[in-house]
Short mmCIF file of C-alpha atoms and ligand atoms in Angstrom, two decimals:
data_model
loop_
_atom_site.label_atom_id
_atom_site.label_comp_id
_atom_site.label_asym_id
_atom_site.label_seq_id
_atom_site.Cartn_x
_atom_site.Cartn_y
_atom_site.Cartn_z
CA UNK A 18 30.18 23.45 65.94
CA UNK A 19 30.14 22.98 62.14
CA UNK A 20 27.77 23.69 60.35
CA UNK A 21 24.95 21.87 58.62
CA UNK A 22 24.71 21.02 55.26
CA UNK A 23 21.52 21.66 53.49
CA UNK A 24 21.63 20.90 49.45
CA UNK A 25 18.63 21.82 46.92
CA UNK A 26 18.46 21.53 43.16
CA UNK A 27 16.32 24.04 41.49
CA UNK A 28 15.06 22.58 37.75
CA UNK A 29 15.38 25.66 34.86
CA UNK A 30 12.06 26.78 34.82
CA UNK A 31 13.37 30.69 34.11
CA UNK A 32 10.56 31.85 35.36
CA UNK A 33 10.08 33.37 39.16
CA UNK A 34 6.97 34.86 40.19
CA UNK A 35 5.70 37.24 43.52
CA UNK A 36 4.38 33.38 45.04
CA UNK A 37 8.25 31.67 44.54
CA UNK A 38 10.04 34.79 45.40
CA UNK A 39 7.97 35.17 48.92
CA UNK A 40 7.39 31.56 49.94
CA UNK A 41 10.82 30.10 48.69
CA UNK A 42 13.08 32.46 48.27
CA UNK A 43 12.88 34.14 51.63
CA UNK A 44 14.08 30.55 53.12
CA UNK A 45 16.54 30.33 50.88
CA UNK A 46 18.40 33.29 52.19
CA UNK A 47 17.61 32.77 55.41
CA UNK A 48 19.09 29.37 55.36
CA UNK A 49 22.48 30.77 53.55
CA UNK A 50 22.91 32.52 57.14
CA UNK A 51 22.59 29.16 58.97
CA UNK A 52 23.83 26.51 57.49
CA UNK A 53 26.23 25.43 54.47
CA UNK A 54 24.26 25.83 51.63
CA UNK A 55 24.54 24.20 48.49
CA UNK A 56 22.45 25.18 45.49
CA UNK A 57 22.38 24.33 41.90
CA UNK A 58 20.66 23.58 38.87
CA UNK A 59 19.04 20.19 38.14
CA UNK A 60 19.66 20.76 34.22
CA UNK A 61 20.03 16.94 33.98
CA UNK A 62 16.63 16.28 35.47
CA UNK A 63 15.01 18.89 32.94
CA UNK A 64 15.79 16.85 29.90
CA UNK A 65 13.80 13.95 31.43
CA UNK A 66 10.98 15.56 29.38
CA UNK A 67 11.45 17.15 25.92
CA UNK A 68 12.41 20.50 26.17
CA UNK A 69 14.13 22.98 23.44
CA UNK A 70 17.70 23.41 23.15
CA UNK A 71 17.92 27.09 23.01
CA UNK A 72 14.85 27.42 25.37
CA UNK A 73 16.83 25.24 28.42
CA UNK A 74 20.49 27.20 27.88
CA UNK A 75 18.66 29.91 28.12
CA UNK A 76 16.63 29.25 30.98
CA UNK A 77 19.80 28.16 32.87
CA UNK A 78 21.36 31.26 32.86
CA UNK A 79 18.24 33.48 33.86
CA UNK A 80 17.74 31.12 36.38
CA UNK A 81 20.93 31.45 38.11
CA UNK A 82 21.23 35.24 37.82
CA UNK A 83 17.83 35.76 39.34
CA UNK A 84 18.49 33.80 42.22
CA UNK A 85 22.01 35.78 42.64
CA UNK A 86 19.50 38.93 42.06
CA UNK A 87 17.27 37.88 44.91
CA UNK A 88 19.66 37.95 47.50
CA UNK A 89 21.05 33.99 47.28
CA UNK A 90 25.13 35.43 47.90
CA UNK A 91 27.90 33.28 45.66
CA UNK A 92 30.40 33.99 48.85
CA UNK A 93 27.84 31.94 51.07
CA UNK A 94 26.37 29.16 49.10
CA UNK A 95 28.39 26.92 46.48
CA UNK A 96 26.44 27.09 43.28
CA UNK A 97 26.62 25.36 40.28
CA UNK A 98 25.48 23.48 37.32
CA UNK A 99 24.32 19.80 37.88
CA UNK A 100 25.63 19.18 33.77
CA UNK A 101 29.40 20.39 34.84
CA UNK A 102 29.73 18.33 37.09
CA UNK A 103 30.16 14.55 35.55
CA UNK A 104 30.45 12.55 38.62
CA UNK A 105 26.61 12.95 39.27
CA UNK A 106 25.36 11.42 36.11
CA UNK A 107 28.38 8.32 37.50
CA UNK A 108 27.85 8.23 40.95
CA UNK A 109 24.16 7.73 39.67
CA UNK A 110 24.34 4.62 37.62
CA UNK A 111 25.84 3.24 40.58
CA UNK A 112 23.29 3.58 42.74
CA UNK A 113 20.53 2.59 40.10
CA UNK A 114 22.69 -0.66 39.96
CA UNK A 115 21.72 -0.65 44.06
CA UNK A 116 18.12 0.09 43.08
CA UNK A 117 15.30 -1.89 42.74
CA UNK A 118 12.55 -1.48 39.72
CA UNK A 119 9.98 -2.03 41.80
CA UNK A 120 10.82 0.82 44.31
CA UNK A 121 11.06 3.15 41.30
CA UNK A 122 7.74 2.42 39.87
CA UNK A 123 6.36 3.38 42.91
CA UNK A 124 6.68 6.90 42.67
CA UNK A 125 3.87 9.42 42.45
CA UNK A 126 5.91 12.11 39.98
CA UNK A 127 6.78 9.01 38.02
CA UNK A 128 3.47 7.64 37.76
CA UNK A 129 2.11 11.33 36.86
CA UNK A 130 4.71 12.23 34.62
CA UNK A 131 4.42 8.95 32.10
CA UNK A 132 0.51 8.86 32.52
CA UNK A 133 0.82 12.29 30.52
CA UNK A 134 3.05 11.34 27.65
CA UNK A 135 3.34 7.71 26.29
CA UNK A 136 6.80 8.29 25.08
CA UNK A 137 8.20 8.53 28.58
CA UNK A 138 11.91 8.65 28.52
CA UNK A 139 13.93 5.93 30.52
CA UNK A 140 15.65 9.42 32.76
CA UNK A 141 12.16 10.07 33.84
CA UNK A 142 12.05 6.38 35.40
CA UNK A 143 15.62 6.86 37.38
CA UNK A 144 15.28 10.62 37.60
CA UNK A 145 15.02 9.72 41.27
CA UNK A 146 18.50 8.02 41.39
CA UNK A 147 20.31 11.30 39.72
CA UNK A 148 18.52 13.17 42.26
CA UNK A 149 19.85 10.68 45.02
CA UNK A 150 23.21 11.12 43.70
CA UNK A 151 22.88 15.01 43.54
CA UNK A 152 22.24 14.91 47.58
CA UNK A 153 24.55 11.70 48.55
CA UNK A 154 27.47 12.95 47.11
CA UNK A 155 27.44 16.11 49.28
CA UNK A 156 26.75 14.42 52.60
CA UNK A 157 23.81 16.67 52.84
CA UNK A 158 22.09 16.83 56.33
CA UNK A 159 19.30 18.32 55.32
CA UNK A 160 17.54 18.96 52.10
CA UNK A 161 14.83 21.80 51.46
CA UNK A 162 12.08 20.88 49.08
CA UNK A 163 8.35 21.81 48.54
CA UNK A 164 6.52 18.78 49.74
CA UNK A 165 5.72 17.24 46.16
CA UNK A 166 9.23 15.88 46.34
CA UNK A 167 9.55 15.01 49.66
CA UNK A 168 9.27 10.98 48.18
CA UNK A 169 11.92 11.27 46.04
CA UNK A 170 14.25 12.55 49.42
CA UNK A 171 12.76 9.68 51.30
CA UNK A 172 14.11 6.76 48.69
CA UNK A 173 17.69 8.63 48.78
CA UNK A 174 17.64 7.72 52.50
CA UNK A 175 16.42 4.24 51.40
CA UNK A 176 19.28 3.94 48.95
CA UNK A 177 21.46 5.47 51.25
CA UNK A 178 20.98 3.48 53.88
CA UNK A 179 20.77 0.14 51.29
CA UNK A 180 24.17 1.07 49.91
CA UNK A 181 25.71 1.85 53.31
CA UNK A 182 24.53 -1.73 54.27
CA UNK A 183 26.35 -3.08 51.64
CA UNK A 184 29.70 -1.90 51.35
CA UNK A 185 29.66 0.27 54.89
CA UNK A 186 29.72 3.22 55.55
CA UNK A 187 29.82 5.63 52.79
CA UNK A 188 26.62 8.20 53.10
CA UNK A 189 25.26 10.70 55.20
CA UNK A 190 21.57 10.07 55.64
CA UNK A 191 19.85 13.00 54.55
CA UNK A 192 16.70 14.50 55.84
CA UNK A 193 13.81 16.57 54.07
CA UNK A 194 13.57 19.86 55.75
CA UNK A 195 9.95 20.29 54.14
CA UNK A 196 9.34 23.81 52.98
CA UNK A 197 6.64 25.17 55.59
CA UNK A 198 3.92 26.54 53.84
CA UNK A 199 4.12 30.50 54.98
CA UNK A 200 1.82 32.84 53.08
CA UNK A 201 0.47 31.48 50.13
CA UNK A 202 -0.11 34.01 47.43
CA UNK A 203 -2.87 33.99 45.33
CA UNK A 204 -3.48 34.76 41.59
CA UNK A 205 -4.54 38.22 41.48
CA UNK A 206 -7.34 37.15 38.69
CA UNK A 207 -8.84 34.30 40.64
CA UNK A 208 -8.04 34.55 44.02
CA UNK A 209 -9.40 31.30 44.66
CA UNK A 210 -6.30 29.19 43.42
CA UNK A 211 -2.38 29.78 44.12
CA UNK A 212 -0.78 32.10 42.08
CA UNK A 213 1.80 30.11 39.27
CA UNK A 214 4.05 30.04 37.12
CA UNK A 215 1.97 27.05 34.70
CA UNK A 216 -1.20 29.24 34.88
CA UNK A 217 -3.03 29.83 31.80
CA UNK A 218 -4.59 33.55 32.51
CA UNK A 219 -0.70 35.28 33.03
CA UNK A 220 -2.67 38.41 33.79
CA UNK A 221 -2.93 37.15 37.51
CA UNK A 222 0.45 35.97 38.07
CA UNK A 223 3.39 38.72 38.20
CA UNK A 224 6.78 37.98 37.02
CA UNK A 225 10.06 38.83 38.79
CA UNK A 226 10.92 40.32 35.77
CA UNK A 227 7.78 41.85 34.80
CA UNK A 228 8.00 45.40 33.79
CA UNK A 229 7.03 48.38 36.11
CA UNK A 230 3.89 49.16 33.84
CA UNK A 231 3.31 45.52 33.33
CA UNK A 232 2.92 45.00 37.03
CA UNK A 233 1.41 48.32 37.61
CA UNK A 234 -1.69 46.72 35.41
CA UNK A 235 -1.51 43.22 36.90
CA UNK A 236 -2.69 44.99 40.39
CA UNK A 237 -4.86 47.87 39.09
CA UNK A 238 -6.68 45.00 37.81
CA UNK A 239 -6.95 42.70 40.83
CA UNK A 240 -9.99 40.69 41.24
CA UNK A 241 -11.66 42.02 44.63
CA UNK A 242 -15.17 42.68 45.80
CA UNK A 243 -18.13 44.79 46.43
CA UNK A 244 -17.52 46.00 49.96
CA UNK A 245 -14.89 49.05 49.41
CA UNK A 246 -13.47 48.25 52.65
CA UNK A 247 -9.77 47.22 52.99
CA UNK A 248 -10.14 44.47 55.63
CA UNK A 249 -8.40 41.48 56.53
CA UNK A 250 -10.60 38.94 55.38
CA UNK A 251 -10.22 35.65 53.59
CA UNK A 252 -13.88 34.45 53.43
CA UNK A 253 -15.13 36.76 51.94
CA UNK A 254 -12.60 39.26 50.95
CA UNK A 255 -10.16 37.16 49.16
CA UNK A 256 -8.42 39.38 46.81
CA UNK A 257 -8.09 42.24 49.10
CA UNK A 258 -6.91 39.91 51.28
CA UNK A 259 -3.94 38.47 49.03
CA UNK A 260 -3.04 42.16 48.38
CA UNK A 261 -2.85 42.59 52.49
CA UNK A 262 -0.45 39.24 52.84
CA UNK A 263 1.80 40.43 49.39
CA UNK A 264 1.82 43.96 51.17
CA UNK A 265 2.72 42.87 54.86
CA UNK A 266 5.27 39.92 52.97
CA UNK A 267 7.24 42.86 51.41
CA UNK A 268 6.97 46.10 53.99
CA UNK A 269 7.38 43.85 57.08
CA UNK A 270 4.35 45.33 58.28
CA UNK A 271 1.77 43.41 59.86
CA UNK A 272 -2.10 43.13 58.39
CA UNK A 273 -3.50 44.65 61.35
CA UNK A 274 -1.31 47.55 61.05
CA UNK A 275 -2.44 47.58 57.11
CA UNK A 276 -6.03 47.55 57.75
CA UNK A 277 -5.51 50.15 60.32
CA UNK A 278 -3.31 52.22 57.62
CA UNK A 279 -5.55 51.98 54.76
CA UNK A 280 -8.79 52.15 56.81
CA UNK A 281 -10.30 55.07 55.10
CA UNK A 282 -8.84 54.20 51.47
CA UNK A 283 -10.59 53.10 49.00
CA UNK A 284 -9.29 49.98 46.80
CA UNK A 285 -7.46 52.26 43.61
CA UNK A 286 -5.36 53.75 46.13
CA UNK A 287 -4.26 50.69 48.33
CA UNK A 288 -3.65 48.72 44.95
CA UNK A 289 -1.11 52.26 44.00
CA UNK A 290 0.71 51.00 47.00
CA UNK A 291 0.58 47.59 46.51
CA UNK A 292 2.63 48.44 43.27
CA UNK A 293 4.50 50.40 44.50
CA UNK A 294 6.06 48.21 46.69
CA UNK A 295 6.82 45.72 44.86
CA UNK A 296 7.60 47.85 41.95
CA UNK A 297 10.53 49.42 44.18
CA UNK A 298 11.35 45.85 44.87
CA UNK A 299 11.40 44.46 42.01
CA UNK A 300 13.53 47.01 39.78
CA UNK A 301 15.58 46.51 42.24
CA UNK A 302 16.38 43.11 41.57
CA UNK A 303 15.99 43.93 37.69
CA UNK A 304 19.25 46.03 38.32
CA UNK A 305 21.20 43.30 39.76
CA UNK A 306 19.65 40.67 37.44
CA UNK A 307 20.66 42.84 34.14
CA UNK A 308 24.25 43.96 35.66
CA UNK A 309 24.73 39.87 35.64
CA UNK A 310 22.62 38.25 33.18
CA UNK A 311 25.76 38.81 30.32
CA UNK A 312 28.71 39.40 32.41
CA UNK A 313 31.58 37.31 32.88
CA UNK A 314 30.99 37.49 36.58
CA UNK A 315 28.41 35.06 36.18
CA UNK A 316 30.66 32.31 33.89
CA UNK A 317 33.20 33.32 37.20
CA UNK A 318 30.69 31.72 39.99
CA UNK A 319 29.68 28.94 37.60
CA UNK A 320 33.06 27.76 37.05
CA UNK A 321 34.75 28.24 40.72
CA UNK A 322 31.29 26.11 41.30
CA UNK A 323 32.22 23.72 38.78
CA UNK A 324 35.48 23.22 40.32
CA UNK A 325 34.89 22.79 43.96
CA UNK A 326 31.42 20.91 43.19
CA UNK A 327 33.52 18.64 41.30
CA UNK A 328 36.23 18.18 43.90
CA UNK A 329 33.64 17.15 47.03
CA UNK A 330 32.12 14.47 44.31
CA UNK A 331 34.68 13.31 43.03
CA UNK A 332 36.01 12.03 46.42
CA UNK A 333 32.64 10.36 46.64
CA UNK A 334 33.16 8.84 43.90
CA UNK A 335 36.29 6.83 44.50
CA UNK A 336 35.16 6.08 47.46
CA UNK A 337 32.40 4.19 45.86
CA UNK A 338 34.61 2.59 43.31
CA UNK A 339 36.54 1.56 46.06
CA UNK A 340 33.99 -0.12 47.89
CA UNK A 341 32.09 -2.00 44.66
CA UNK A 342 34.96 -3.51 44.05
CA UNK A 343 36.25 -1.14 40.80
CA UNK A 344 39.66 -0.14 40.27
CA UNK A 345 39.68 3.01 42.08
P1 AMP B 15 6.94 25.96 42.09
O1 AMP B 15 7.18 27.24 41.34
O2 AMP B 15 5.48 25.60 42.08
O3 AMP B 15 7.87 24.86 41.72
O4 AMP B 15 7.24 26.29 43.63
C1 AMP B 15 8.50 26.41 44.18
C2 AMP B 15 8.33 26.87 45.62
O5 AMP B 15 7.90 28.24 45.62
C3 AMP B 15 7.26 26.11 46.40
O6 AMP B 15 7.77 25.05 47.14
C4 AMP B 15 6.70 27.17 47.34
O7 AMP B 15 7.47 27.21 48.53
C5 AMP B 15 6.91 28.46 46.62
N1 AMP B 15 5.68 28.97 45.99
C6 AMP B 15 5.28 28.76 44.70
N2 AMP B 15 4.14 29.43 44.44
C7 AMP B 15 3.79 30.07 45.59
C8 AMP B 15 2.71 30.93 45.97
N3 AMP B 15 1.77 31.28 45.10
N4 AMP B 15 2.70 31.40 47.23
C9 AMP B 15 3.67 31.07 48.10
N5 AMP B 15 4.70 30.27 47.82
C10 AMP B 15 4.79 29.77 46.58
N1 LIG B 16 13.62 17.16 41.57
C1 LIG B 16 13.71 18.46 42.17
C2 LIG B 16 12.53 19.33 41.72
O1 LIG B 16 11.97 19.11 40.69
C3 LIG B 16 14.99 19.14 41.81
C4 LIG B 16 16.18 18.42 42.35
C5 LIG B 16 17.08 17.69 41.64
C6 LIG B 16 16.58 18.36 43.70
N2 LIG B 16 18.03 17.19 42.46
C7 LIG B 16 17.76 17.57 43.74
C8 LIG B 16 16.07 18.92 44.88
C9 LIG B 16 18.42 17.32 44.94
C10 LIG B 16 16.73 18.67 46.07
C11 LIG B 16 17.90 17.87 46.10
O2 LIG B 16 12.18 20.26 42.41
#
């Protein structure tokens, strides 16, 4: 049987911390196994808000070598830039033109988003659109996203299924495969809220590319408790509790077997562990991530992406001209 399609668009963030790189990451490899996986980077949707020139091209290119770092394989997922490939930004304008206002005002990240800034952009109102485009255009079956944009999948299928009303058939209706929420990891200064990237105390969250002494520090100096016993305990040991679940995420070991392992231990020596697992881990990735961050390797995978990204929409594409009535 062929395989399934799953498509996600990651925005340019260039920053991946211990919470992404267990909860989303993990599924992201595992799904490279399973289905055909297409991945790239939503550059278009990033300048929806104002961001700095140098700050995005740069943030593009970490992005996309970490994720190589981390295990997401070139050979087994197509992955490219959302900016190289022209027929999005096209394909978009005509489905806003299938679109309604009203439907688009509707939307929670919308609504957020312009509360916070007066000066909205017109891209943050149809941001929704490119990102219906981004998924239509591959006839994705399935598309993995953390639930805060599980709306924005839902009015693709709307527009999908609009559009395909229309003029016939011309889309796959896609699906959200909502990311299930496995271990959440907390910050390791407050280990009452998740650990983040947008967090204002840094000294809780650690970096994928966080240096060894950096990260050493960020777990010496863990938040824990009073009760010098390394227990499985959420209540009322939270902290040594996160350090159990980032432990058992990275050994494969389970938190019984921890709490059995480190019984006797007191908390200096489990947190030595801690770091050094996922100090080992981590330089790990470092290697990979500094081998590719300025080789022409990378520019290789983004433009054999740009190509065959390109080719898939472009089909689309004519397909839709076709159908509107355009001179195909
Ligand atoms: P964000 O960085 O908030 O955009 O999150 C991207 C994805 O990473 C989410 O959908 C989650 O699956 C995962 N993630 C982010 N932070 C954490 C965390 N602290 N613990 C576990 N998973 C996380
Ligand atoms: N809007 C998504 C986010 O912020 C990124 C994205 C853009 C996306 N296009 C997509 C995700 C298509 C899935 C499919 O996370």
């Amino acid at each position: 049987m062929e395989k399934k399609v799953t498509l996600t668009g990651l925005q340019p963030t260039g920053v991946i911390t211990l919470g992404n790189y267990i909860g989303a990451i993990g599924q992201m490899v595992e799904y490279q196994e399973k289905y055909n996986s297409i991945l790239f980077i939503a550059d278009m949707h990033a300048i929806t808000v104002p961001i700095d020139s140098e700050t995005l091209s740069k943030n593009i290119r970490q992005l996309i070598a970490l994720y190589i770092a981390c295990g997401i394989d070139p050979d087994k997922n197509l992955i490219f830039l959302q900016s190289d490939n022209e027929f999005h930004a096209n394909i978009s304008w005509m489905l806003e033109c299938n679109t309604y206002f009203g439907e688009l005002s509707r939307m929670t990240q919308f609504k957020d988003k312009s509360a916070k800034n007066a000066n909205f952009s017109a891209g943050l109102f149809t941001y929704p659109v490119l990102m219906a485009a981004d998924i239509l255009a591959y006839d994705a079956d399935y598309v993995p996203v953390g639930v805060d944009q599980k709306q924005h999948v839902e009015i693709a299928r709307d527009i999908a299924i609009r559009f395909n009303k229309k003029y016939g058939d011309v889309f796959k209706i896609p699906e959200p495969l909502i990311r299930i929420e496995g271990t959440k990891i907390l910050d390791l200064q407050d280990p009452t809220k998740k650990m983040s990237k947008s967090s204002e105390n840094q000294k809780g969250v650690i970096r994928i590319l966080d240096d060894a002494d950096v990260i050493r520090k960020k777990v010496n100096a863990a938040v824990t408790d009073s009760i010098g016993k390394v227990n499985y305990d959420p209540i009322n040991q939270p902290g040594i509790t996160n350090l159990i679940n980032i432990y058992a995420s990275l050994t494969g070991l389970n938190k019984e077997e921890i709490a059995k392992k480190y019984a006797d231990a007191n908390y200096g020596t489990f947190k030595r562990e801690v770091g050094d697992v996922i100090i080992e881990r981590f330089s790990a990735v470092q290697e990979k991530y500094n081998d590719l961050i300025n080789s022409k390797r990378l520019d290789e995978i983004l433009d054999e992406g740009k190509e065959k990204s390109r080719e898939i929409a472009k089909k689309k594409y004519i397909l839709m001209k076709e159908k509107i009535g355009l001179r195909r």
